[in-house]
XYZ file of C-alpha atoms in Angstrom:
324
model
C -99.093 117.702 -55.367
C -97.657 118.880 -58.736
C -96.360 115.884 -60.680
C -94.168 116.061 -63.782
C -94.150 112.504 -65.277
C -91.180 112.189 -67.697
C -91.944 109.429 -70.453
C -94.933 109.086 -72.385
C -95.142 105.541 -72.918
C -97.355 103.070 -71.679
C -96.482 103.107 -67.879
C -96.013 106.844 -68.030
C -99.288 107.477 -69.619
C -101.119 105.078 -67.117
C -99.545 106.575 -64.109
C -100.454 109.932 -65.154
C -104.133 108.973 -65.515
C -103.655 107.262 -61.961
C -102.364 110.656 -60.497
C -104.769 112.749 -62.074
C -107.530 110.536 -60.713
C -106.346 111.524 -57.206
C -106.787 115.259 -58.128
C -103.165 116.113 -58.582
C -101.653 118.710 -61.069
C -100.055 116.319 -63.677
C -97.865 117.347 -66.657
C -96.804 114.571 -68.878
C -93.482 115.432 -70.327
C -92.634 113.808 -73.900
C -89.372 113.406 -75.645
C -90.981 114.345 -78.994
C -92.827 117.831 -79.096
C -95.240 116.461 -81.738
C -96.468 113.562 -79.398
C -96.924 116.310 -76.471
C -98.721 118.627 -78.887
C -101.197 115.610 -80.046
C -101.928 114.972 -76.328
C -102.865 118.414 -75.642
C -104.925 118.704 -78.738
C -106.828 115.359 -78.563
C -106.483 114.293 -74.873
C -105.297 110.938 -76.022
C -101.747 109.438 -76.422
C -101.543 108.599 -80.148
C -98.703 106.211 -79.658
C -99.307 104.250 -76.271
C -102.903 103.276 -74.599
C -104.606 105.839 -77.131
C -107.976 104.533 -75.508
C -106.991 106.340 -72.254
C -108.738 109.689 -71.565
C -106.121 112.069 -70.623
C -108.306 114.852 -69.842
C -106.998 117.108 -66.906
C -103.592 116.289 -67.743
C -101.181 118.650 -69.463
C -98.397 117.613 -71.884
C -95.235 119.229 -72.910
C -91.820 118.394 -74.511
C -89.106 117.495 -72.228
C -86.908 120.420 -73.063
C -89.791 122.681 -71.915
C -90.933 120.585 -68.714
C -91.582 122.687 -65.604
C -90.341 122.060 -62.195
C -93.056 120.591 -59.835
C -93.267 119.233 -56.341
C -91.904 115.753 -57.782
C -90.437 114.178 -60.891
C -91.757 110.770 -61.978
C -89.345 109.037 -64.312
C -90.843 106.356 -66.547
C -88.276 106.094 -69.429
C -86.057 103.134 -70.497
C -83.217 102.266 -68.179
C -80.762 103.159 -71.083
C -82.067 106.556 -70.958
C -82.428 107.120 -67.258
C -79.274 108.854 -66.655
C -79.489 111.229 -69.496
C -82.900 112.186 -68.565
C -82.299 112.732 -64.756
C -79.111 114.772 -65.467
C -81.386 117.158 -67.554
C -84.153 117.629 -64.960
C -83.980 121.026 -63.177
C -83.748 121.767 -59.450
C -83.391 119.384 -56.806
C -87.046 118.239 -56.196
C -87.549 114.447 -55.252
C -87.687 111.992 -57.724
C -89.859 108.964 -58.121
C -88.532 106.270 -60.368
C -91.003 103.753 -62.265
C -88.099 102.189 -64.276
C -87.335 98.305 -63.968
C -83.864 97.785 -64.886
C -80.085 98.656 -64.099
C -77.812 101.349 -65.487
C -76.486 99.686 -68.419
C -73.001 101.065 -68.682
C -72.167 100.785 -64.973
C -74.474 98.237 -63.662
C -75.557 100.500 -60.953
C -78.970 100.552 -59.625
C -80.948 103.603 -60.846
C -81.716 104.908 -57.716
C -77.823 105.589 -57.157
C -77.423 107.325 -60.435
C -78.970 110.462 -59.592
C -77.082 110.852 -56.210
C -73.676 110.166 -58.150
C -74.605 112.915 -60.610
C -75.697 115.246 -57.887
C -72.410 115.221 -56.050
C -70.849 116.480 -59.247
C -73.552 119.066 -59.700
C -73.504 119.996 -56.139
C -77.147 118.933 -55.782
C -78.760 116.582 -53.468
C -81.752 114.900 -54.883
C -83.867 112.465 -52.754
C -85.306 109.291 -54.705
C -87.928 106.816 -54.147
C -88.623 103.875 -56.431
C -92.140 102.271 -57.163
C -92.489 98.581 -58.300
C -94.655 95.588 -58.153
C -97.256 93.781 -60.359
C -98.152 96.821 -62.697
C -99.303 96.074 -65.894
C -100.034 99.424 -67.556
C -103.115 98.348 -69.494
C -104.939 97.111 -66.233
C -103.962 100.230 -64.116
C -105.273 102.417 -66.993
C -108.483 100.775 -67.088
C -108.898 101.261 -63.372
C -108.580 97.555 -62.455
C -107.405 97.003 -58.794
C -103.417 96.882 -58.523
C -100.927 96.979 -55.624
C -97.470 98.483 -55.659
C -94.510 99.010 -53.260
C -92.438 102.403 -52.705
C -89.210 102.054 -51.399
C -86.672 105.056 -50.394
C -83.852 105.851 -48.084
C -86.006 109.029 -47.129
C -88.804 107.252 -45.118
C -90.893 110.432 -44.962
C -90.917 110.598 -48.751
C -92.011 107.084 -49.234
C -94.964 107.591 -46.887
C -95.831 111.072 -48.276
C -96.098 109.310 -51.605
C -97.904 106.514 -50.493
C -100.803 108.763 -49.092
C -100.512 110.924 -52.412
C -100.997 107.870 -54.886
C -102.989 105.095 -52.756
C -106.662 104.994 -54.004
C -109.363 102.193 -54.008
C -107.862 100.953 -57.329
C -104.315 101.288 -56.448
C -102.924 100.362 -53.145
C -99.359 101.203 -52.166
C -97.354 99.805 -49.467
C -93.948 101.113 -48.266
C -90.598 99.149 -47.994
C -87.392 100.362 -46.733
C -85.408 97.917 -48.762
C -84.347 99.909 -51.801
C -81.782 97.373 -52.781
C -84.356 94.571 -52.941
C -87.013 96.285 -54.702
C -84.752 97.604 -57.374
C -83.137 94.325 -57.835
C -86.491 92.540 -58.119
C -87.592 95.025 -60.619
C -84.459 94.169 -62.868
C -84.198 90.688 -62.561
C -87.862 89.896 -62.985
C -87.700 90.726 -66.433
C -84.918 88.330 -67.322
C -86.733 85.432 -65.766
C -89.780 86.523 -68.070
C -87.682 86.183 -71.049
C -86.895 82.654 -70.076
C -90.812 82.084 -69.204
C -91.606 83.265 -72.543
C -89.441 80.778 -74.079
C -91.176 78.140 -72.330
C -94.553 79.351 -73.823
C -93.072 79.689 -77.440
C -91.881 75.841 -77.212
C -95.180 74.845 -75.577
C -93.567 73.130 -72.695
C -96.528 73.173 -70.389
C -97.572 74.964 -67.083
C -95.361 72.542 -65.086
C -92.208 73.822 -66.658
C -93.205 77.277 -66.430
C -94.283 77.218 -62.817
C -90.604 75.534 -62.011
C -88.879 77.960 -63.901
C -90.517 80.901 -62.060
C -89.883 79.360 -58.820
C -86.266 78.578 -59.442
C -86.207 82.229 -61.079
C -87.421 83.733 -57.851
C -84.599 81.498 -55.910
C -82.090 83.170 -58.209
C -83.247 86.599 -57.630
C -83.158 86.014 -53.878
C -79.727 84.693 -53.891
C -78.462 87.714 -55.875
C -80.346 90.009 -53.364
C -78.930 88.478 -50.261
C -75.328 88.974 -51.834
C -76.172 92.533 -52.448
C -77.519 93.383 -49.074
C -81.310 93.200 -49.670
C -83.942 91.934 -47.244
C -85.115 88.197 -47.840
C -88.644 89.135 -47.256
C -88.700 91.616 -50.318
C -88.425 88.864 -52.535
C -91.720 87.259 -51.268
C -93.600 90.408 -51.663
C -95.143 92.531 -54.429
C -91.746 93.657 -55.926
C -90.360 90.155 -55.961
C -93.009 87.245 -56.194
C -95.841 89.657 -57.290
C -94.007 91.291 -60.125
C -92.422 88.149 -61.402
C -95.609 86.229 -61.456
C -97.497 88.896 -63.408
C -94.674 89.588 -65.960
C -94.038 85.982 -66.539
C -97.713 85.068 -67.205
C -99.407 88.085 -68.483
C -100.490 88.358 -72.086
C -99.236 92.067 -71.840
C -95.842 91.257 -70.606
C -93.471 92.497 -73.250
C -90.476 90.372 -71.934
C -92.664 87.216 -71.700
C -93.751 88.086 -75.308
C -90.049 88.688 -76.547
C -88.937 85.301 -74.970
C -91.947 83.734 -76.803
C -91.075 85.232 -80.115
C -87.329 84.292 -79.854
C -88.401 80.776 -79.152
C -90.269 80.714 -82.328
C -87.192 81.830 -84.192
C -86.911 85.493 -84.236
C -83.853 87.180 -83.372
C -83.704 89.309 -80.031
C -83.831 92.455 -82.396
C -86.513 91.273 -84.456
C -88.713 90.386 -81.414
C -87.978 93.892 -80.068
C -89.068 95.417 -83.303
C -92.393 93.306 -83.447
C -93.385 94.298 -79.963
C -92.832 97.888 -80.694
C -91.879 98.973 -77.105
C -89.086 98.734 -74.700
C -88.084 95.231 -73.746
C -86.044 95.901 -70.731
C -84.971 92.263 -70.095
C -82.912 92.294 -73.391
C -80.795 95.383 -72.006
C -80.717 94.174 -68.392
C -79.713 90.432 -68.838
C -76.205 90.878 -69.542
C -75.825 93.696 -67.116
C -77.387 91.504 -64.486
C -74.831 88.757 -65.299
C -71.999 90.975 -64.858
C -73.385 91.961 -61.477
C -73.667 88.365 -60.408
C -69.979 87.775 -61.450
C -68.914 90.645 -59.253
C -70.924 89.333 -56.397
C -69.768 85.740 -56.952
C -73.449 84.569 -57.071
C -74.490 81.598 -59.665
C -77.508 82.796 -61.729
C -78.023 79.792 -64.040
C -81.308 80.947 -65.556
C -79.744 84.623 -66.351
C -76.639 82.949 -67.725
C -78.861 80.649 -69.964
C -81.095 83.724 -71.266
C -77.797 85.541 -72.245
C -76.521 82.364 -73.915
C -79.580 82.390 -76.046
C -79.407 86.128 -76.739
C -76.182 85.568 -78.014
C -77.193 82.659 -80.339
C -77.375 79.471 -78.488
C -80.313 77.107 -79.017
C -83.095 77.328 -76.549
C -83.386 73.462 -76.852
C -79.857 73.103 -75.613
C -80.226 75.478 -72.817
C -83.248 73.504 -71.588
C -81.424 70.395 -71.746
C -78.335 71.994 -69.902
C -80.559 73.399 -67.185
C -82.430 70.099 -66.621
C -79.212 68.047 -66.593
C -77.415 70.190 -63.853
C -76.218 68.090 -60.996
C -79.165 67.454 -58.363
C -79.032 69.484 -55.144
C -81.282 70.654 -52.400
C -83.959 73.275 -53.071
């Protein structure tokens, strides 16, 4: 297949290498023409995962991106709508983005269909999620993921196109659940990083992650997702790795904030997109619309607005006892 991967960050770079290793024709589309030129000349991405050999992968600027058999979008959630709007034709799209549309709170798989109606186009969309740390995938370490789409044939076709001995892909029909897991886990990871930053121990972190998973599942149930999705790769799997991995940006951002940095300073220190910072208030607004209680998400939003993390922990621990 001919894949156009839009977004030359860590995940887009690692996924391009994964696709090329499956003998697909891969072009990596960069927002910056200079970055594309450097990749073509050096076979390395100078900004993200520079140790990864990109031989066999073409690169171009987003403005000059060709149409392929499938677009793969790996950009920050805040840029998703604009990028998709600019993609030519009506070929299918695979989203690797783990967030919600910031201005509307919509799931990202619905953004293109909304725009397609205006533009008289109908583009089928699939989403990929799971415990997918880009550095490990780029290194060829064994990983797994799940693909969800309302087009079952597209999901299965992508499953067979992507699956390898190093990257096992499962199919899940629950698009709602997979996308909500992908967005919500980043918010919980901010809180888990706060536990690390205050050195509160493994018991605290395990309890927070477990209650975070319950929080995610409540939101999913209210939105019409399948409960089992939250016990799978997109839910529990991605939540665990995001909250524990030393590579996890959201966990690291939470750690830095707990140590006294502002959210803006933490994001600048990390130097890459920290989706949880964008997603937290959007997820909170969604929970209010669905009338679902998300105490950890509410707490993260309070800390991002300036509340003391120590005060938040006291408030969470002091909540009325209840059943699990």
